[in-house]
């Protein structure tokens, strides 16, 4: 049974993923009363929802884990280099037990609205269980990829078989054995799911609109030696990771792909390919800024695809040509391309002839009727803004967040947005977020928010709000930095391109985790430059 929420708290936290969990822990330590609302039945966020076959993190587990608690990081052991979803979810539950987090969490409860009362300096937060909670702070730990999206093909309700979305996979698992299965989409989720589904299904048809670059993960069982190498100086390694570009220690080479001979370039790319994972993109320092350098790396991967996939026509379809490598989220896989050598797997190109409709028995594309028992939508998310703008958030003067962000998200540091005092975002648009190791960025944001709230408390101040001019400058800066790279040239979800009608704006901050942290720390040390801080309402009235 989900307990009734308290009617008044210091802070409402929305979401019980890694962001919401750590936020609750920090604010409790500060002595604040909190309630966390979570629409799922348990903690874990992304790792609670994304239970599709093959789901696994593509950042190494020794790095994709909380760093704030030395006992926790020393005592927890990962079984593989890249943990699978079930293990990461066990870890999230372990942390929730260890810190006794669930007593302040209300599950199966979705926040539907939050309204700021400028006269009282308080938020009124409403849920779909009719809770009405008054709070001084409202913290959106809602995740960047939490609103799953299905295309609206005609006949969506006609299909009589089973349909699934990778981001809302049934908790009991799905038995696809012996079935004719369709997967729509070839992003990170599909690239992980397809090899596993292919092994179970009688036949698998993959509908691909855009091929993606993918690097083998080279996942393996964790060895004691490797674990010890990390744990013997964990705090130092974590500190070093915090100052990198991506929040991941991955030995970046600090020279251009154009500064070496053809042979050396190939050898370096081959070494990165063999060691596996996203560190491939750290082979040279200009892969996402110089088109020629990028072309070398992209062609290298295309050649690998051609060498792995036996049918030349299928290989050519799988070899991405329309965007620079890395400008859509680089994928990491286990046997993805080799899966297309199986007799029971077929690739269908829908780039020029889109899926026309779902039918009672399957789907229609290019005038052909395909019959399936199950259709898997691996079609992604309304990323970064979708979850926030679906909540009826009303700031000062009743302005809604959805209206304010109509032409694209506007934030100061990805932490706050002007007109919405005491509303914080964890890894919001305008922060490194999805371009980084999410746990590193979550910890940085939670720490910053906690220290900011402590600062207000220590000075008997009540309210903090981003200043519009500072926000305008930050939005400008986020754009300037993005347009120095090749990223905006791709039709990616970073640009909102996967959602019809979504403004084309590069949403995350690409300036780097380390530099961004320094900026946030400097702004806090200067007394929160670019923010307006105000005293409690009674004092403010008395001073007038
Ligand atoms: O979603 P996506 P995802 N007809 O948006 C296609 C993180 N993640 O769930 O590219 C046909 O990347 C769409 O085609 P196109 C990671 O950050 C992390 O896979 O728009 N196809 C695309 O191929 C990742 O980037 C991990 O042309 C349609 C696919 O669906 C993010 O989540 C694992 C279509 C959607 O790909 C999202 O990944 C998994 C249509 N109408 C995910 N509509 C790890 O850490 C959409 N598509 C490992």
Coordinates of C-alpha atoms and ligand atoms in Angstrom, one line a residue:
X1 CA 0.0 0.0 0.0
X2 CA 1.3 3.4 -0.9
X3 CA 1.0 5.6 2.2
X4 CA -0.6 9.1 2.0
X5 CA 2.0 11.8 1.3
X6 CA 2.6 14.5 4.0
X7 CA 0.7 17.7 3.3
X8 CA 3.7 19.9 3.8
X9 CA 7.5 19.2 3.5
X10 CA 10.6 21.2 2.9
X11 CA 11.3 19.5 -0.5
X12 CA 9.4 17.4 -3.0
X13 CA 11.6 15.3 -5.2
X14 CA 10.2 13.9 -8.4
X15 CA 11.6 10.6 -9.4
X16 CA 13.3 7.7 -7.6
X17 CA 16.1 7.0 -10.0
X18 CA 19.8 7.6 -9.2
X19 CA 19.2 11.3 -9.1
X20 CA 16.1 11.3 -6.8
X21 CA 17.7 8.7 -4.5
X22 CA 20.9 10.6 -3.9
X23 CA 19.0 13.9 -3.6
X24 CA 16.8 12.5 -0.8
X25 CA 19.9 11.2 1.0
X26 CA 21.6 14.6 0.9
X27 CA 18.6 16.7 1.9
X28 CA 17.8 14.4 4.8
X29 CA 21.4 14.9 6.0
X30 CA 20.7 18.7 5.8
X31 CA 17.7 18.1 8.1
X32 CA 15.1 18.8 5.5
X33 CA 11.8 16.9 5.4
X34 CA 11.2 15.4 2.0
X35 CA 8.9 13.3 0.0
X36 CA 9.8 11.5 -3.3
X37 CA 7.1 10.7 -5.8
X38 CA 7.8 7.9 -8.3
X39 CA 5.4 6.5 -10.9
X40 CA 7.0 3.1 -10.8
X41 CA 6.6 0.5 -8.0
X42 CA 10.3 0.7 -7.1
X43 CA 13.5 2.7 -7.2
X44 CA 16.0 2.7 -10.1
X45 CA 14.5 5.0 -12.8
X46 CA 15.9 4.1 -16.2
X47 CA 17.0 0.7 -14.8
X48 CA 13.6 0.1 -13.4
X49 CA 11.8 0.7 -16.7
X50 CA 14.3 -0.4 -19.4
X51 CA 14.1 -4.2 -18.9
X52 CA 14.3 -5.2 -22.5
X53 CA 16.5 -8.3 -23.4
X54 CA 20.1 -7.3 -23.5
X55 CA 19.7 -4.0 -21.6
X56 CA 23.1 -3.1 -20.1
X57 CA 25.0 0.0 -19.3
X58 CA 27.6 1.1 -21.8
X59 CA 29.7 2.9 -19.2
X60 CA 31.9 0.5 -17.2
X61 CA 30.3 -0.4 -13.9
X62 CA 33.3 0.5 -11.9
X63 CA 32.6 4.1 -13.1
X64 CA 28.8 3.9 -13.5
X65 CA 28.1 3.8 -9.8
X66 CA 27.8 6.2 -6.9
X67 CA 31.1 7.7 -5.6
X68 CA 29.7 9.6 -2.6
X69 CA 30.1 6.7 -0.1
X70 CA 33.5 5.0 0.1
X71 CA 32.1 2.1 2.1
X72 CA 29.4 1.5 -0.5
X73 CA 31.9 1.6 -3.4
X74 CA 34.3 -0.7 -1.6
X75 CA 31.7 -3.2 -0.5
X76 CA 29.7 -3.6 -3.7
X77 CA 31.1 -6.0 -6.3
X78 CA 30.0 -6.0 -10.0
X79 CA 30.0 -9.3 -11.7
X80 CA 30.8 -8.0 -15.2
X81 CA 32.7 -5.1 -16.7
X82 CA 29.5 -3.6 -18.1
X83 CA 26.6 -4.6 -15.8
X84 CA 23.3 -5.7 -17.1
X85 CA 20.0 -4.1 -16.2
X86 CA 19.1 -6.7 -13.5
X87 CA 22.4 -6.1 -11.7
X88 CA 22.1 -2.3 -11.8
X89 CA 18.6 -2.5 -10.5
X90 CA 19.8 -4.8 -7.6
X91 CA 22.4 -2.1 -6.9
X92 CA 19.8 0.6 -6.8
X93 CA 17.7 -1.4 -4.4
X94 CA 20.8 -2.2 -2.3
X95 CA 21.5 1.6 -2.0
X96 CA 17.8 2.2 -1.1
X97 CA 18.0 -0.4 1.7
X98 CA 21.3 0.8 3.0
X99 CA 20.2 4.4 3.3
X100 CA 16.6 3.5 4.3
X101 CA 15.3 5.7 1.5
X102 CA 11.9 4.1 0.8
X103 CA 10.2 5.4 3.9
X104 CA 10.1 8.9 2.3
X105 CA 9.1 7.6 -1.1
X106 CA 5.6 7.3 -2.5
X107 CA 5.5 4.8 -5.4
X108 CA 2.9 4.4 -8.2
X109 CA 2.4 8.1 -7.8
X110 CA 2.9 10.5 -10.7
X111 CA 3.3 14.2 -10.2
X112 CA 0.8 15.9 -12.5
X113 CA 1.3 19.6 -11.6
X114 CA 3.4 22.0 -9.5
X115 CA 2.4 25.6 -9.0
X116 CA 4.5 28.4 -7.4
X117 CA 2.8 30.7 -4.9
X118 CA 4.8 33.9 -5.2
X119 CA 3.1 35.3 -2.1
X120 CA 4.1 32.4 0.1
X121 CA 7.3 31.3 -1.7
X122 CA 6.0 27.8 -1.8
X123 CA 5.2 25.1 -4.4
X124 CA 2.0 23.3 -4.4
X125 CA 2.6 19.9 -5.9
X126 CA -0.2 17.6 -7.1
X127 CA -0.2 13.9 -8.0
X128 CA -2.5 11.5 -9.8
X129 CA -3.4 10.0 -6.4
X130 CA -4.9 13.4 -5.3
X131 CA -2.0 14.3 -3.1
X132 CA -1.6 18.0 -2.6
X133 CA 1.7 18.8 -1.0
X134 CA 3.1 22.2 -0.1
X135 CA 6.9 22.5 -0.4
X136 CA 9.6 25.1 -0.3
X137 CA 11.7 23.3 -2.9
X138 CA 10.7 21.2 -5.8
X139 CA 13.4 19.1 -7.4
X140 CA 12.9 17.4 -10.7
X141 CA 14.9 14.2 -10.8
X142 CA 12.8 13.0 -13.7
X143 CA 15.6 11.6 -15.9
X144 CA 16.6 12.6 -19.4
X145 CA 15.1 9.6 -21.2
X146 CA 12.0 8.7 -19.3
X147 CA 9.1 9.5 -21.6
X148 CA 9.0 6.6 -24.1
X149 CA 7.8 7.4 -27.5
X150 CA 5.9 5.2 -30.0
X151 CA 5.3 6.5 -33.5
X152 CA 1.7 7.2 -34.4
X153 CA 1.3 4.8 -37.4
X154 CA -2.2 4.5 -38.7
X155 CA -3.8 1.4 -37.3
X156 CA -1.8 1.3 -34.0
X157 CA -4.7 -0.4 -32.3
X158 CA -5.5 -2.9 -35.0
X159 CA -2.6 -5.3 -34.5
X160 CA -3.9 -8.4 -32.6
X161 CA -0.4 -9.6 -31.5
X162 CA 1.8 -8.4 -28.7
X163 CA 3.4 -5.0 -28.7
X164 CA 6.2 -3.8 -26.5
X165 CA 8.3 -0.7 -26.1
X166 CA 11.9 -1.2 -24.9
X167 CA 11.5 1.6 -22.4
X168 CA 8.4 0.0 -20.8
X169 CA 9.3 -3.7 -20.9
X170 CA 7.0 -5.9 -18.8
X171 CA 8.5 -6.8 -15.4
X172 CA 7.9 -10.5 -15.6
X173 CA 9.9 -10.6 -18.9
X174 CA 8.6 -11.7 -22.2
X175 CA 8.9 -15.1 -23.9
X176 CA 9.5 -14.5 -27.5
X177 CA 10.7 -18.0 -28.3
X178 CA 9.2 -19.5 -31.4
X179 CA 7.6 -16.2 -32.4
X180 CA 7.8 -14.0 -35.5
X181 CA 9.1 -10.7 -34.1
X182 CA 9.5 -7.2 -35.6
X183 CA 11.8 -4.7 -34.1
X184 CA 11.3 -1.1 -35.2
X185 CA 14.3 1.1 -34.6
X186 CA 18.1 0.7 -34.6
X187 CA 19.2 3.0 -31.7
X188 CA 21.1 1.9 -28.6
X189 CA 18.2 -0.1 -27.2
X190 CA 17.5 -2.0 -30.4
X191 CA 21.2 -2.7 -30.9
X192 CA 21.4 -4.3 -27.5
X193 CA 18.1 -6.1 -27.8
X194 CA 18.3 -7.5 -31.4
X195 CA 21.1 -10.1 -30.8
X196 CA 19.2 -11.5 -27.8
X197 CA 15.8 -11.5 -29.4
X198 CA 17.2 -13.1 -32.6
X199 CA 18.4 -16.1 -30.5
X200 CA 14.9 -16.6 -29.0
X201 CA 12.6 -15.7 -31.9
X202 CA 11.6 -18.0 -34.7
X203 CA 12.2 -15.1 -37.1
X204 CA 13.2 -11.5 -36.5
X205 CA 12.6 -8.6 -39.0
X206 CA 14.4 -5.4 -38.1
X207 CA 13.0 -2.2 -39.6
X208 CA 15.8 0.4 -39.9
X209 CA 15.3 4.0 -40.7
X210 CA 18.8 5.2 -39.8
X211 CA 21.8 2.9 -39.4
X212 CA 24.0 3.6 -36.3
X213 CA 27.6 3.4 -35.5
X214 CA 28.3 0.7 -32.9
X215 CA 31.4 -0.4 -31.2
X216 CA 31.8 -3.9 -29.6
X217 CA 31.7 -3.6 -25.8
X218 CA 34.1 -6.5 -25.2
X219 CA 32.1 -7.1 -22.0
X220 CA 33.6 -9.8 -19.8
X221 CA 33.4 -11.1 -16.3
X222 CA 34.9 -8.9 -13.7
X223 CA 38.3 -10.1 -12.5
X224 CA 39.5 -9.6 -8.9
X225 CA 42.6 -8.0 -10.3
X226 CA 40.7 -5.4 -12.3
X227 CA 38.3 -4.7 -9.4
X228 CA 41.3 -4.3 -7.1
X229 CA 43.0 -1.9 -9.6
X230 CA 40.0 0.4 -9.2
X231 CA 39.3 0.0 -5.5
X232 CA 42.8 0.4 -4.4
X233 CA 42.6 4.1 -5.1
X234 CA 38.9 4.7 -5.9
X235 CA 38.6 8.2 -4.5
X236 CA 41.5 9.5 -6.6
X237 CA 40.2 7.8 -9.7
X238 CA 36.7 9.2 -9.1
X239 CA 38.1 12.7 -8.6
X240 CA 40.0 12.4 -11.9
X241 CA 36.9 11.3 -13.7
X242 CA 35.0 14.3 -12.5
X243 CA 37.4 16.6 -14.3
X244 CA 37.3 14.9 -17.7
X245 CA 35.2 15.8 -20.7
X246 CA 32.7 12.9 -20.3
X247 CA 33.0 12.0 -16.6
X248 CA 34.6 8.7 -17.7
X249 CA 38.3 7.8 -17.4
X250 CA 39.1 6.4 -20.9
X251 CA 42.6 7.5 -21.7
X252 CA 41.8 10.1 -24.4
X253 CA 44.6 10.8 -26.9
X254 CA 45.3 14.5 -27.0
X255 CA 46.2 14.8 -30.7
X256 CA 44.5 15.1 -34.0
X257 CA 43.7 12.2 -36.3
X258 CA 45.3 14.4 -38.9
X259 CA 48.6 14.6 -37.0
X260 CA 49.6 11.0 -37.6
X261 CA 50.4 8.9 -40.6
X262 CA 47.8 6.7 -42.2
X263 CA 49.3 3.6 -40.7
X264 CA 49.5 5.1 -37.2
X265 CA 45.9 6.3 -37.5
X266 CA 44.7 2.9 -38.4
X267 CA 46.7 1.2 -35.7
X268 CA 45.3 3.6 -33.1
X269 CA 41.7 3.0 -34.3
X270 CA 42.3 -0.7 -34.3
X271 CA 43.6 -0.6 -30.7
X272 CA 40.5 1.3 -29.6
X273 CA 38.2 -1.1 -31.5
X274 CA 39.8 -4.1 -29.9
X275 CA 39.6 -2.6 -26.4
X276 CA 35.9 -1.8 -27.1
X277 CA 33.3 0.6 -25.8
X278 CA 32.8 4.4 -26.1
X279 CA 36.5 5.1 -25.6
X280 CA 36.7 4.6 -29.4
X281 CA 35.7 8.2 -29.7
X282 CA 38.6 9.3 -27.5
X283 CA 41.1 7.9 -30.1
X284 CA 41.8 11.4 -31.3
X285 CA 41.0 14.8 -29.9
X286 CA 39.1 16.1 -32.9
X287 CA 36.8 13.4 -33.9
X288 CA 33.7 15.4 -33.2
X289 CA 35.1 18.8 -34.3
X290 CA 36.9 18.0 -37.6
X291 CA 35.0 16.5 -40.5
X292 CA 38.1 14.9 -42.1
X293 CA 39.2 13.3 -38.8
X294 CA 35.6 12.1 -38.3
X295 CA 35.5 10.6 -41.8
X296 CA 38.6 8.5 -41.1
X297 CA 37.0 7.0 -37.9
X298 CA 33.6 6.6 -39.6
X299 CA 35.1 4.8 -42.6
X300 CA 37.1 2.6 -40.2
X301 CA 33.8 1.4 -38.5
X302 CA 32.0 1.0 -41.9
X303 CA 34.8 -1.3 -43.0
X304 CA 34.5 -3.3 -39.8
X305 CA 30.7 -3.7 -40.5
X306 CA 31.5 -4.8 -44.1
X307 CA 33.9 -7.3 -42.8
X308 CA 31.5 -8.7 -40.3
X309 CA 28.3 -8.9 -42.3
X310 CA 28.3 -11.6 -45.0
X311 CA 25.7 -10.3 -47.3
X312 CA 27.2 -7.2 -49.0
X313 CA 23.8 -5.5 -49.6
X314 CA 22.9 -5.9 -45.9
X315 CA 26.3 -4.7 -44.8
X316 CA 25.9 -1.5 -46.9
X317 CA 22.5 -0.9 -45.4
X318 CA 24.0 -1.2 -41.9
X319 CA 26.9 1.1 -42.6
X320 CA 25.9 4.6 -41.5
X321 CA 26.6 7.3 -44.0
X322 CA 24.3 10.2 -43.2
X323 CA 25.8 11.6 -40.1
X324 CA 29.3 12.0 -38.6
X325 CA 30.3 9.2 -36.2
X326 CA 29.5 10.1 -32.6
X327 CA 27.0 12.9 -33.4
X328 CA 24.2 10.5 -32.7
X329 CA 24.8 8.6 -29.5
X330 CA 27.5 6.1 -30.2
X331 CA 26.2 2.6 -29.6
X332 CA 28.0 -0.2 -27.8
X333 CA 27.0 -3.8 -28.6
X334 CA 27.6 -7.5 -28.3
X335 CA 27.4 -9.3 -31.6
X336 CA 25.0 -6.8 -33.2
X337 CA 26.3 -6.8 -36.7
X338 CA 27.1 -10.6 -36.7
X339 CA 23.4 -11.2 -35.8
X340 CA 22.5 -10.2 -39.4
X341 CA 24.4 -13.4 -40.6
X342 CA 21.7 -15.5 -39.0
X343 CA 19.2 -17.2 -41.2
X344 CA 16.3 -16.1 -39.1
X345 CA 17.1 -12.4 -39.2
X346 CA 16.1 -9.9 -42.0
X347 CA 16.9 -6.2 -42.3
X348 CA 14.3 -4.0 -43.9
X349 CA 15.3 -0.4 -44.9
X350 CA 12.5 2.1 -44.2
X351 CA 14.5 5.2 -44.9
X352 CA 12.9 6.0 -48.2
X353 CA 9.6 4.0 -47.8
X354 CA 8.4 4.4 -44.2
X355 CA 6.2 2.0 -42.4
X356 CA 2.7 2.7 -43.7
X357 CA 0.5 1.2 -41.0
X358 CA 0.0 -1.5 -38.5
X359 CA -2.5 -4.1 -39.6
X360 CA -4.4 -6.9 -37.7
X361 CA -1.6 -9.3 -38.5
X362 CA 1.5 -7.2 -38.5
X363 CA 2.5 -4.1 -40.5
X364 CA 2.6 -2.8 -44.0
X365 CA 5.6 -1.2 -45.6
X366 CA 6.4 -0.4 -49.2
X367 CA 3.1 -2.1 -50.1
X368 CA 4.2 -5.4 -48.5
X369 CA 2.2 -6.9 -45.7
X370 CA 4.4 -8.5 -43.0
X371 CA 2.9 -10.9 -40.5
X372 CA 4.2 -10.9 -36.9
X373 CA 3.3 -12.4 -33.5
X374 CA 5.0 -9.5 -31.7
X375 CA 6.2 -6.0 -32.5
X376 CA 8.9 -4.3 -30.4
X377 CA 9.1 -0.6 -30.6
X378 CA 12.7 0.5 -29.9
X379 CA 11.7 4.0 -31.0
X380 CA 13.2 6.0 -28.2
X381 CA 12.1 8.9 -26.0
X382 CA 10.9 12.5 -26.0
X383 CA 14.3 13.2 -24.5
X384 CA 15.4 15.8 -22.0
X385 CA 12.3 18.1 -22.1
X386 CA 9.4 15.6 -22.7
X387 CA 8.9 14.5 -19.1
X388 CA 9.2 18.0 -17.7
X389 CA 6.9 19.7 -20.1
X390 CA 4.2 17.0 -19.7
X391 CA 3.9 18.1 -16.0
X392 CA 1.8 21.2 -15.5
X393 CA 4.6 23.3 -13.9
X394 CA 3.5 26.9 -13.3
X395 CA 6.1 29.4 -12.1
X396 CA 5.8 33.0 -11.0
X397 CA 2.9 34.7 -12.7
X398 CA 1.4 31.4 -13.7
X399 CA 3.7 31.0 -16.7
X400 CA 3.9 27.3 -17.6
X401 CA 7.2 25.6 -18.3
X402 CA 5.8 24.1 -21.5
X403 CA 5.0 27.6 -22.8
X404 CA 8.3 29.0 -21.7
X405 CA 10.2 26.2 -23.5
X406 CA 8.0 26.2 -26.6
X407 CA 10.9 27.2 -28.8
X408 CA 13.4 25.0 -26.9
X409 CA 14.6 24.6 -23.4
X410 CA 15.9 27.6 -21.6
X411 CA 17.9 27.1 -18.4
X412 CA 20.7 28.6 -16.4
X413 CA 23.3 25.9 -16.1
X414 CA 20.7 23.2 -16.7
X415 CA 19.9 23.6 -13.0
X416 CA 17.2 26.2 -12.9
X417 CA 15.0 28.2 -15.2
X418 CA 14.1 31.9 -14.7
X419 CA 10.6 32.5 -13.4
X420 CA 10.5 29.2 -11.5
X421 CA 12.1 30.0 -8.1
X422 CA 13.3 27.1 -5.9
X423 CA 12.6 24.6 -8.7
X424 CA 15.8 22.6 -9.5
X425 CA 16.5 20.2 -12.3
X426 CA 18.9 17.3 -11.9
X427 CA 20.8 17.0 -15.2
X428 CA 18.4 19.3 -17.0
X429 CA 18.9 20.6 -20.5
X430 CA 21.8 22.9 -20.8
X431 CA 24.0 20.7 -18.6
X432 CA 26.4 17.9 -19.7
X433 CA 23.8 15.2 -18.7
X434 CA 23.4 12.7 -21.6
X435 CA 26.8 13.5 -23.0
X436 CA 28.4 12.3 -19.8
X437 CA 28.5 9.5 -17.3
X438 CA 25.1 10.1 -15.9
X439 CA 26.0 9.2 -12.3
X440 CA 28.9 11.6 -12.2
X441 CA 26.7 14.4 -13.5
X442 CA 23.8 13.4 -11.1
X443 CA 26.2 13.5 -8.1
X444 CA 27.6 16.9 -9.2
X445 CA 24.1 18.4 -9.6
X446 CA 22.8 16.9 -6.3
X447 CA 25.8 18.2 -4.4
X448 CA 25.5 21.7 -6.0
X449 CA 21.7 21.9 -5.2
X450 CA 22.3 20.7 -1.6
X451 CA 25.1 23.2 -1.0
X452 CA 22.9 25.9 -2.5
X453 CA 20.0 25.1 -0.2
X454 CA 22.4 25.0 2.7
X455 CA 23.7 28.4 1.7
X456 CA 20.2 29.9 1.7
X457 CA 19.6 28.3 5.1
X458 CA 22.8 29.6 6.6
X459 CA 21.8 33.2 5.5
X460 CA 18.2 32.9 6.5
X461 CA 17.3 33.3 2.8
X462 CA 14.2 31.7 1.3
X463 CA 14.3 31.7 -2.4
X464 CA 16.7 31.4 -5.3
X465 CA 15.8 32.1 -8.9
X466 CA 17.8 32.2 -12.1
X467 CA 18.1 35.6 -13.6
X468 CA 16.8 36.0 -17.2
X469 CA 20.0 37.7 -18.5
X470 CA 22.2 35.0 -17.0
X471 CA 19.9 32.4 -18.5
X472 CA 20.0 34.1 -21.9
X473 CA 23.8 34.2 -21.8
X474 CA 24.0 30.5 -20.8
X475 CA 21.6 29.4 -23.6
X476 CA 23.8 31.4 -26.0
X477 CA 26.9 29.7 -24.7
X478 CA 25.4 26.2 -24.8
X479 CA 24.6 26.9 -28.5
X480 CA 27.9 28.4 -29.3
X481 CA 29.8 25.5 -28.0
X482 CA 27.6 23.0 -29.7
X483 CA 28.0 24.7 -33.1
X484 CA 31.7 24.5 -32.8
X485 CA 31.3 20.7 -33.2
X486 CA 29.8 18.4 -35.8
X487 CA 26.9 17.4 -33.4
X488 CA 24.2 19.8 -34.7
X489 CA 24.6 18.3 -38.3
X490 CA 22.9 15.0 -37.2
X491 CA 19.2 14.4 -36.9
X492 CA 19.6 13.2 -33.3
X493 CA 17.4 13.2 -30.3
X494 CA 20.0 15.6 -28.8
X495 CA 18.6 18.0 -31.4
X496 CA 14.9 17.0 -30.7
X497 CA 14.9 15.6 -34.3
X498 CA 13.1 12.4 -33.4
X499 CA 9.9 14.1 -32.3
X500 CA 7.8 15.6 -35.0
X501 CA 7.4 19.4 -34.4
X502 CA 10.0 19.6 -31.6
X503 CA 12.2 22.6 -31.9
X504 CA 15.6 21.9 -33.4
X505 CA 17.9 22.9 -30.5
X506 CA 21.0 21.2 -29.2
X507 CA 19.8 20.4 -25.7
X508 CA 22.8 19.1 -23.7
X509 CA 25.9 21.1 -22.8
X510 CA 29.0 19.9 -24.7
X511 CA 31.6 22.1 -22.9
X512 CA 32.7 19.1 -20.8
X513 CA 32.0 17.7 -17.4
X514 CA 35.2 19.1 -15.8
X515 CA 34.9 22.6 -17.2
X516 CA 31.2 22.7 -16.4
X517 CA 31.8 21.7 -12.8
X518 CA 34.4 24.5 -12.5
X519 CA 31.8 27.0 -13.8
X520 CA 29.1 25.8 -11.4
X521 CA 31.6 25.8 -8.5
X522 CA 32.8 29.3 -9.3
X523 CA 29.3 30.7 -9.6
X524 CA 28.5 29.2 -6.1
X525 CA 31.7 30.5 -4.6
X526 CA 31.0 34.0 -5.9
X527 CA 27.6 33.9 -4.0
X528 CA 25.5 32.5 -6.9
X529 CA 26.2 35.0 -9.7
X530 CA 23.3 35.1 -12.1
X531 CA 20.8 34.1 -9.5
X532 CA 18.5 36.2 -7.4
X533 CA 18.2 35.4 -3.8
X534 CA 15.4 36.6 -1.7
X535 CA 14.5 36.6 2.0
X536 CA 11.4 35.0 3.5
X537 CA 8.1 36.7 2.5
X538 CA 7.3 38.3 5.8
X539 CA 10.8 40.0 5.9
X540 CA 10.4 41.0 2.3
X541 CA 7.1 42.7 3.0
X542 CA 8.5 44.4 6.2
X543 CA 11.4 45.8 4.2
X544 CA 9.1 47.5 1.6
Ligands
LIG1 O1 16.3 5.4 -28.8 P1 16.9 6.1 -30.1 P2 16.9 4.2 -27.9 N1 10.0 4.4 -38.2 O2 16.1 7.4 -30.2 C1 13.8 4.7 -34.9 C2 20.2 5.7 -24.0 N2 20.4 4.3 -23.9 O3 15.9 3.8 -26.9 O4 17.3 7.4 -36.1 C3 11.1 3.8 -38.1 O5 18.3 6.2 -30.1 C4 14.9 5.7 -34.9 O6 15.2 6.0 -36.2 P3 15.9 7.5 -36.6 C5 21.2 6.3 -25.0 O7 21.5 7.6 -24.6 C6 21.6 3.9 -23.3 O8 17.6 3.2 -28.7 O9 15.1 8.5 -35.9 N3 12.0 3.9 -37.2 C7 16.0 5.0 -34.1 O10 16.7 4.1 -34.9 C8 20.4 6.3 -26.3 O11 20.8 7.2 -27.3 C9 21.9 2.6 -23.2 O12 15.8 7.6 -38.1 C10 11.8 4.8 -36.2 C11 15.2 4.3 -33.1 O13 13.8 4.2 -33.5 C12 19.0 6.6 -25.7 O14 18.9 5.9 -24.5 C13 21.0 1.6 -23.8 C14 10.6 5.6 -36.2 C15 15.2 5.1 -31.8 O15 16.5 5.2 -31.3 C16 17.9 6.3 -26.6 O16 18.1 5.0 -27.2 C17 19.9 2.1 -24.4 C18 9.7 5.3 -37.2 N4 8.5 6.0 -37.3 C19 19.6 3.4 -24.5 N5 10.6 6.4 -35.1 C20 23.1 2.2 -22.6 O17 23.6 2.7 -21.7 C21 11.8 6.1 -34.5 N6 12.5 5.2 -35.2 C22 23.7 1.0 -23.1

